[in-house]
Coordinates of C-alpha atoms and ligand atoms in Angstrom, one line a residue:
X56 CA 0.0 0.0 0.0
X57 CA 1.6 3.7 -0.9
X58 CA -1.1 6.6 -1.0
X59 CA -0.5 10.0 -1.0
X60 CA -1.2 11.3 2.7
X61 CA -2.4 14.6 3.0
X62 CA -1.3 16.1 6.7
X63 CA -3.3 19.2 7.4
X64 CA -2.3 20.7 11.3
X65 CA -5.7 22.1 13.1
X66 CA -6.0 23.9 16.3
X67 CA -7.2 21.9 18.3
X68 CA -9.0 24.6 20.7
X69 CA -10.1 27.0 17.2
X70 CA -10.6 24.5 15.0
X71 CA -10.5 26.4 11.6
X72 CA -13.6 26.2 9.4
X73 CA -12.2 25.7 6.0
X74 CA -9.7 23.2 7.5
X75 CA -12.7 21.2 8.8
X76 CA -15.2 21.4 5.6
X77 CA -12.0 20.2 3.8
X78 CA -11.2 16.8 5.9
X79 CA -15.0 16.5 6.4
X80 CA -15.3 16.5 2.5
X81 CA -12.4 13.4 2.3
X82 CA -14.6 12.0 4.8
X83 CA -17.5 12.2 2.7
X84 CA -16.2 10.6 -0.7
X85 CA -15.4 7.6 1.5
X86 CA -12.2 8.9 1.9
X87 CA -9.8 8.1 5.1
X88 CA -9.1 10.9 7.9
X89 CA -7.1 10.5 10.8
X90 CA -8.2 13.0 13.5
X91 CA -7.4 13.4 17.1
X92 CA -10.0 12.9 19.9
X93 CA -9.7 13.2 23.6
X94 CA -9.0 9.7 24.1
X95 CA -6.7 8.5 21.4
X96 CA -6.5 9.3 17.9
X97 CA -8.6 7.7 15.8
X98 CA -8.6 6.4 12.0
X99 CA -12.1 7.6 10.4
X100 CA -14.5 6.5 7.2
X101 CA -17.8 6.9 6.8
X102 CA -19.4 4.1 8.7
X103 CA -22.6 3.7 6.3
X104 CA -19.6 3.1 3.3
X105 CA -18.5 -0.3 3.5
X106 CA -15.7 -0.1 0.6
X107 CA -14.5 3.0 2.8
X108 CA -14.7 1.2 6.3
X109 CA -12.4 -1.7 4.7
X110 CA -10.0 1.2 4.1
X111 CA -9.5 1.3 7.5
X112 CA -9.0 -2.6 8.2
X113 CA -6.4 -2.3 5.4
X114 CA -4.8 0.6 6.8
X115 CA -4.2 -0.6 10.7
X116 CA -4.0 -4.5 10.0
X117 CA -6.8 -5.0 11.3
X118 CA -8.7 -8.5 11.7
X119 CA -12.2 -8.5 10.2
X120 CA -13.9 -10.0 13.3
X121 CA -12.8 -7.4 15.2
X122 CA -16.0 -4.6 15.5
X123 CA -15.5 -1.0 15.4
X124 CA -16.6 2.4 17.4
X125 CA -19.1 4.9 15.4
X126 CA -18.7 7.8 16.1
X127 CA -21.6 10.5 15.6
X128 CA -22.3 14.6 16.5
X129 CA -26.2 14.1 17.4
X130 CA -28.8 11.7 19.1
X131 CA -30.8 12.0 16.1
X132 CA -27.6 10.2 14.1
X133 CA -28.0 7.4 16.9
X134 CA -31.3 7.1 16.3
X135 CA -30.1 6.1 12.4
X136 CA -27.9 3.0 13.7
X137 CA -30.3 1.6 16.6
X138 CA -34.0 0.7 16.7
X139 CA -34.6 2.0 20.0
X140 CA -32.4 3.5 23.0
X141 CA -32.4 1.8 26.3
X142 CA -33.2 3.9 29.5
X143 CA -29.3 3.1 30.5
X144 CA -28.1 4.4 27.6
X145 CA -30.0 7.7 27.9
X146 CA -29.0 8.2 31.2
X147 CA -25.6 8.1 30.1
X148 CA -25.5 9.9 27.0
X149 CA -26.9 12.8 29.4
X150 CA -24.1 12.4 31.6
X151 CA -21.5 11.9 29.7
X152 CA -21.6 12.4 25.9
X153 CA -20.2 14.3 24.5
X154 CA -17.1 12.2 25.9
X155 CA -14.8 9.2 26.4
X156 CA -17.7 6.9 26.8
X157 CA -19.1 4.5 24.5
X158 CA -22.1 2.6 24.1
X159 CA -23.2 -1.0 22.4
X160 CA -26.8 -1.1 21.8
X161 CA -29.0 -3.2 19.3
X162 CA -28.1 -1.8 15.7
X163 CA -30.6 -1.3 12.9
X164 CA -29.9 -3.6 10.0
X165 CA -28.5 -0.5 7.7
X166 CA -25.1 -0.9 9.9
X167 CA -22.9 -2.7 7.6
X168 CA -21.8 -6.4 9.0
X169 CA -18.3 -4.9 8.4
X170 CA -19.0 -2.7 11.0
X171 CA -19.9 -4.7 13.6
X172 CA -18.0 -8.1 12.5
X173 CA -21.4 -9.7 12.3
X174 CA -22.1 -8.9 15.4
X175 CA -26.5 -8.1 16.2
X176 CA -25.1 -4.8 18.4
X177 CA -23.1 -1.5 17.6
X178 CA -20.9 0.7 19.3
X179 CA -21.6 4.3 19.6
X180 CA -19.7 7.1 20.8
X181 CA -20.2 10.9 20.6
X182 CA -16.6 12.6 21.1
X183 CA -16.1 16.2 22.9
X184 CA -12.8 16.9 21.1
X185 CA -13.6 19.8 19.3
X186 CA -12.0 18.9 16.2
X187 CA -13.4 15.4 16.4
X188 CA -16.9 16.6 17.0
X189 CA -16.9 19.6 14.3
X190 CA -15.2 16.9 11.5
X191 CA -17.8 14.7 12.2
X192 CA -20.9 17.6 12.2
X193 CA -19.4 18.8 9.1
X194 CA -19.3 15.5 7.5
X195 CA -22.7 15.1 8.1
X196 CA -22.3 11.0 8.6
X197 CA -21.8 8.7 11.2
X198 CA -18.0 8.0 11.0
X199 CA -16.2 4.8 12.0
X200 CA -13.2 5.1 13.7
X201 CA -11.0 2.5 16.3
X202 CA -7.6 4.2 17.3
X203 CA -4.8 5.4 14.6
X204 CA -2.3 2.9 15.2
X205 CA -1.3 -0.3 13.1
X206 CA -2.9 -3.1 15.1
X207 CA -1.3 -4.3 17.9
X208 CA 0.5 -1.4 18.4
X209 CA 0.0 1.5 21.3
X210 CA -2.3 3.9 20.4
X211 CA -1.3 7.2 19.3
X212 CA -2.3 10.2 21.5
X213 CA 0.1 12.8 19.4
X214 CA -0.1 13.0 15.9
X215 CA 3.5 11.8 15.0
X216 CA 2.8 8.8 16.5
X217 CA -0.1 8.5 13.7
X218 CA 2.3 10.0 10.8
X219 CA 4.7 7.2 12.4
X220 CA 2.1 4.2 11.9
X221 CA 0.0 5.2 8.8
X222 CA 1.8 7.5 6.2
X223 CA 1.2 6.5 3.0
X224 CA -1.6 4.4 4.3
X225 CA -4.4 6.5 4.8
X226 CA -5.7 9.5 2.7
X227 CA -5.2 12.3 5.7
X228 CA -3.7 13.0 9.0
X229 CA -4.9 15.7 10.7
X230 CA -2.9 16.5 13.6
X231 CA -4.4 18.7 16.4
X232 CA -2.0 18.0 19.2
X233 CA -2.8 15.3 21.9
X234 CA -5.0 13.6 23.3
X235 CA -6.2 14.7 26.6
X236 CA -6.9 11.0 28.5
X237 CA -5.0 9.3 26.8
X238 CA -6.8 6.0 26.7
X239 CA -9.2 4.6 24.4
X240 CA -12.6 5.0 25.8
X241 CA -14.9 3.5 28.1
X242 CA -17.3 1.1 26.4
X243 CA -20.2 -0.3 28.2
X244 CA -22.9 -2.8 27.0
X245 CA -26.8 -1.9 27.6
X246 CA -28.2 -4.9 26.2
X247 CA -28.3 -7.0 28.4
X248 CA -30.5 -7.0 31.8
X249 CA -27.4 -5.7 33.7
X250 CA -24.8 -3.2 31.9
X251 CA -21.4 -4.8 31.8
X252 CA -18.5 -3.2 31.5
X253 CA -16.6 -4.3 28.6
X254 CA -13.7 -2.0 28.6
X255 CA -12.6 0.6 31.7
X256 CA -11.5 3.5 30.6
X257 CA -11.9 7.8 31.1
X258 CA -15.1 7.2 32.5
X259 CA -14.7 4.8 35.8
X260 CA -16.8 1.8 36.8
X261 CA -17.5 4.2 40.3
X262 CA -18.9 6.8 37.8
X263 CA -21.3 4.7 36.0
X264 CA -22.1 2.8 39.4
X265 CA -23.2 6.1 40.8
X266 CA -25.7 6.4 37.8
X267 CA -26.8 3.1 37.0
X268 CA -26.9 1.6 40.0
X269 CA -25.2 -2.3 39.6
X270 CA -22.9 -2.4 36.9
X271 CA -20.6 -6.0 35.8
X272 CA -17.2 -6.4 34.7
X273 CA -16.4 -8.5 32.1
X274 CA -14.0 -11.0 32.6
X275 CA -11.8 -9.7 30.0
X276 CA -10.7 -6.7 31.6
X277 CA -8.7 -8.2 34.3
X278 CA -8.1 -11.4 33.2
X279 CA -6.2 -13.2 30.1
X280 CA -9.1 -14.7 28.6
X281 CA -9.8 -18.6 28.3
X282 CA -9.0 -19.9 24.4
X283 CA -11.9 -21.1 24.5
X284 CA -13.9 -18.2 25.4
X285 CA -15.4 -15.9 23.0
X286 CA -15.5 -12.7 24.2
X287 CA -18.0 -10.7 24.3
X288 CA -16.0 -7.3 23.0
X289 CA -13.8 -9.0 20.2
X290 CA -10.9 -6.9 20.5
X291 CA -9.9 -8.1 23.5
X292 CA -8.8 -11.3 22.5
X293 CA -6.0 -9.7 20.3
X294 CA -2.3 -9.0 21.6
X295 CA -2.8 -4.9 22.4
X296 CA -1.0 -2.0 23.2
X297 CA 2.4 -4.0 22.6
X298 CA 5.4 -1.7 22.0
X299 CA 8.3 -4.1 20.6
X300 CA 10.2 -4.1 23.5
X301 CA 8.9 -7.2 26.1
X302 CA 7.2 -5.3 28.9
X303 CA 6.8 -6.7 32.4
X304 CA 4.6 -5.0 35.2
X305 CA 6.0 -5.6 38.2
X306 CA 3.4 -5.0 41.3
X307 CA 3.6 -4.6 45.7
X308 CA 4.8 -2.5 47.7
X309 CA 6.8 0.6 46.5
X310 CA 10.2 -0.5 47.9
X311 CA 9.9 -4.1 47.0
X312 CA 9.3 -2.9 43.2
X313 CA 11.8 -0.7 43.5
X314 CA 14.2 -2.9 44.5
X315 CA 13.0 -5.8 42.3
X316 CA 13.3 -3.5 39.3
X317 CA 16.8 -2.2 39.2
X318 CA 18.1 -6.2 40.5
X319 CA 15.9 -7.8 36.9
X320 CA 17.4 -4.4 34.7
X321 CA 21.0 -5.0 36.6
X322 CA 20.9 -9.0 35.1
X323 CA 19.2 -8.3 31.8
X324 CA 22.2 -5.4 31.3
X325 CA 24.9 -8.0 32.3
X326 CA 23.4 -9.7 29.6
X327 CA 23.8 -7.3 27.1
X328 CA 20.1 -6.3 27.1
X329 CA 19.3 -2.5 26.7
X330 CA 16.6 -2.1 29.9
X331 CA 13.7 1.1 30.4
X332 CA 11.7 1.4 33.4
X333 CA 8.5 2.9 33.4
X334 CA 8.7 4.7 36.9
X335 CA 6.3 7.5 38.7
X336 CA 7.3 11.2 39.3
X337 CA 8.4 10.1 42.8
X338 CA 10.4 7.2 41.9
X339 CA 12.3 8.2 38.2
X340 CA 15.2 8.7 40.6
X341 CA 15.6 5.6 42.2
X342 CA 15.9 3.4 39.3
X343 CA 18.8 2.1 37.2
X344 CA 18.4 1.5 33.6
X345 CA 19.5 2.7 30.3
X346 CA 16.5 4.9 30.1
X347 CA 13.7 5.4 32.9
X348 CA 10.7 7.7 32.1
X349 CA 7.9 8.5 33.9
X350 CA 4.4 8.0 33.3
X351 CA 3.2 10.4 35.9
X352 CA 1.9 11.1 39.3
X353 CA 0.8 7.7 41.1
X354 CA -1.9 10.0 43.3
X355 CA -2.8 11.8 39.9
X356 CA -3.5 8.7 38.1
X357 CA -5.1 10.5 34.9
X358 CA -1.8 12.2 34.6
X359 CA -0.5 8.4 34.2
X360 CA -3.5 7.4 32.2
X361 CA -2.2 10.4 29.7
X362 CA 1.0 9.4 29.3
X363 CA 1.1 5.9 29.1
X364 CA 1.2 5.3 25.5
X365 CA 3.4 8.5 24.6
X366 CA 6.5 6.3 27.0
X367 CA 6.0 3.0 25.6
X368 CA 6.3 4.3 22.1
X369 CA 9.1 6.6 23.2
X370 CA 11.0 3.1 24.5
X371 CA 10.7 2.0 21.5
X372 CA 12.3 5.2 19.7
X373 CA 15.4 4.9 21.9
X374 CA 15.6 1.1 21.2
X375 CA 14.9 -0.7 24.4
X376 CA 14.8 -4.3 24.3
X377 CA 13.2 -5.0 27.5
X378 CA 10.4 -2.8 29.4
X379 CA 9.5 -3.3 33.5
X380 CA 6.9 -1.1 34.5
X381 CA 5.8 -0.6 37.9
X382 CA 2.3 -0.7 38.6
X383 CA -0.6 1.6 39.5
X384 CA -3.0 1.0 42.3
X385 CA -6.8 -0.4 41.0
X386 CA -9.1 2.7 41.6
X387 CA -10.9 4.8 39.4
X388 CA -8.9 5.3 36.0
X389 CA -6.0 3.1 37.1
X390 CA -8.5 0.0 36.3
X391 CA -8.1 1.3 32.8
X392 CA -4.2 1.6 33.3
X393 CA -3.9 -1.5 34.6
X394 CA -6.0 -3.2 32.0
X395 CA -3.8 -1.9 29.4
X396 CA -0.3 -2.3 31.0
X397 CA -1.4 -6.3 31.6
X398 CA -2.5 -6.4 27.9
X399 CA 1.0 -4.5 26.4
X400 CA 2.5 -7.2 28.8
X401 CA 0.3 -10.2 27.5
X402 CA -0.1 -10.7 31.5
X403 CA 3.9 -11.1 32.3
X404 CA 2.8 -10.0 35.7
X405 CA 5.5 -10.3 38.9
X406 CA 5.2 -9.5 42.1
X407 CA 8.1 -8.2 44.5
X408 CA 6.6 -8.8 47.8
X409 CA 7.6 -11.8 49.4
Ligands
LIG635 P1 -10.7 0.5 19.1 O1 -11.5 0.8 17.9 O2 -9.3 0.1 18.8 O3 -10.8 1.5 20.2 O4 -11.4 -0.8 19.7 C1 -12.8 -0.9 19.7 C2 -13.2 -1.8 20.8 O5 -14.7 -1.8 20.9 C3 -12.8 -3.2 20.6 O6 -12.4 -3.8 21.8 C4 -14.1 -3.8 20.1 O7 -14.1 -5.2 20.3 C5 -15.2 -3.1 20.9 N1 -16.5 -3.1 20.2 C6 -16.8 -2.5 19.0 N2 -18.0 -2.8 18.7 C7 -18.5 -3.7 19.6 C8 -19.7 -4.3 19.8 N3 -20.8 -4.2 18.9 N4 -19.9 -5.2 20.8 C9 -18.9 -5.3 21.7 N5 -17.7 -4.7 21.6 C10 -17.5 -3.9 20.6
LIG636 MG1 -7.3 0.1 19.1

């Protein structure tokens, strides 16, 4: 694949007009845009266009079975893709679109099986980033978009990581700066008789408890699932997140990590290993490695949740061979960083105490 990629920078606060009607316009000729969001950045087509959405399989490397998010400006564009709105969902569209939430609900049979992977249900999301939000009003479509990476990869939340991964694959770039969370977004499942949680993210599993009352986990985001399993969100039975460096996540308590850590980067440098350690603000300066960043403040966790992806890419850059990353505590949107460090691990989980 070698197309001719069009990158076109936007402010991301004052997103220009012309700029906009432009990308929405590539949008609308079944075109492929790349366009940053306030979770990740995100690879879009129009979602009604299946020759267009396959653009964006071919683009990331992306399995067919595996469903993706549409995006849309408007209830009344929800109202196109699903035959009716559960109560759940319109409790949580008033609460939190637009934003880094999104929906499954029963889809209409327009939505293209290439969509959905065959799947009965859709995914809908309703973004906040204002160039996300105007590219899609402008368009004047629902637009289909997972995260701007090739698959398997982290996902980008600048837009050189997305110039990086899909130059010459896509038919524009637009890049408007980062991503404000960070992570991809909450999705949540209304169909069935309880919601289930089917992938944490911006939005926490206290959050929708608080408005929903009981709210399940699926199994899938804290556990490797079963082979013989099938999942009830696809996509998490790929390998994710995965810089190529090996990354470990080493968990307990602070000076048992800490001390684990540099002892496991001492042996793998005797053996001729290049070692990074993704450390916290409070603990960059107790680790010895060939390159130690820091994904944030542990007691800020979204500022962790931000950076996450921006360091394991940025291993990668300076040519790490071997990643141990110390671990986050499990509340509010450290369950999301959590999920995803165990998945760019494949679950190469240690722990130091004892
Ligand atoms: P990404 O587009 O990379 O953010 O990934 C989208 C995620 O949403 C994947 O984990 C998909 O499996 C999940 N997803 C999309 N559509 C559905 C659906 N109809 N039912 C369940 N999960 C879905
Ligand atoms: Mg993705």
């Amino acid at each position: 694949m070698k197309m001719k990629t069009q990158i076109l920078k936007i402010n991301p606060q004052k997103p220009e007009a012309d700029k906009i009607a432009y990308a929405a316009q590539v949008l609308r000729e079944g075109g492929t845009v790349a366009f940053p969001t306030e979770t990740v950045y995100g690879l879009g087509a129009d979602a009604l266009n299946e020759t267009a959405v396959r653009k964006i399989f071919e683009a990331k490397g992306r399995p067919a079975d595996n469903p993706l998010i549409v995006h849309v400006s408007s209830i009344s564009a929800v109202d196109k893709l699903v035959d009716e709105i559960p109560e759940a969902a319109k409790k949580l569209m008033d609460a939190y679109w637009p934003g880094p939430l999104t929906i499954v609900m029963q889809k209409k049979s327009r939505v293209p099986d290439v969509i959905t992977a065959g799947l009965n249900t859709v995914a809908v999301r309703m973004p906040s980033h204002p160039i996300a939000y105007r590219l899609i009003e402008a368009a004047g479509i629902p637009v289909a978009a997972p995260s701007a990476n090739i698959s398997g990869k982290p996902s980008p939340t600048v837009g050189q990581h997305v110039i990086d991964d899909l130059l010459g694959r896509v038919d524009m770039i637009i890049d408007g700066g980062s991503a404000q969370v960070g992570l991809e977004s909450t999705v949540i499942d209304v169909t069935g008789e309880k919601p289930l949680l089917l992938r944490p993210g911006g939005i926490t599993h206290t959050q929708l408890k608080r408005l929903l009352g009981a709210v399940d986990i699926d199994a899938g985001v804290t556990e490797k699932l079963k082979e013989n399993i099938v999942p009830r969100s696809p996509g998490m039975k790929y390998s994710h997140y995965s810089p190529k460096a090996e990354v470990i996540v080493v968990e307990g308590k602070r000076k048992n990590v800490i001390a684990r850590i540099n002892r496991l980067a001492q042996e793998n440098q005797k053996r001729g290993l290049k070692v990074g350690v993704l450390a916290m603000s409070d603990t960059i300066a107790l680790y010895n490695a060939d390159r130690v960043l820091t994904a944030g403040d542990e007691n800020r966790p979204e500022t962790v949740a931000a950076n996450l992806f921006y360091c394991l890419r940025a291993f990668d850059a300076a040519g790490v061979d071997i990643i141990y990353a110390q671990s986050v505590a499990d509340r509010e949107i450290g369950m999301a960083i959590r999920n995803r460090l165990h998945k760019a691990a494949g679950y190469q989980i240690i722990s130091a105490d004892g």
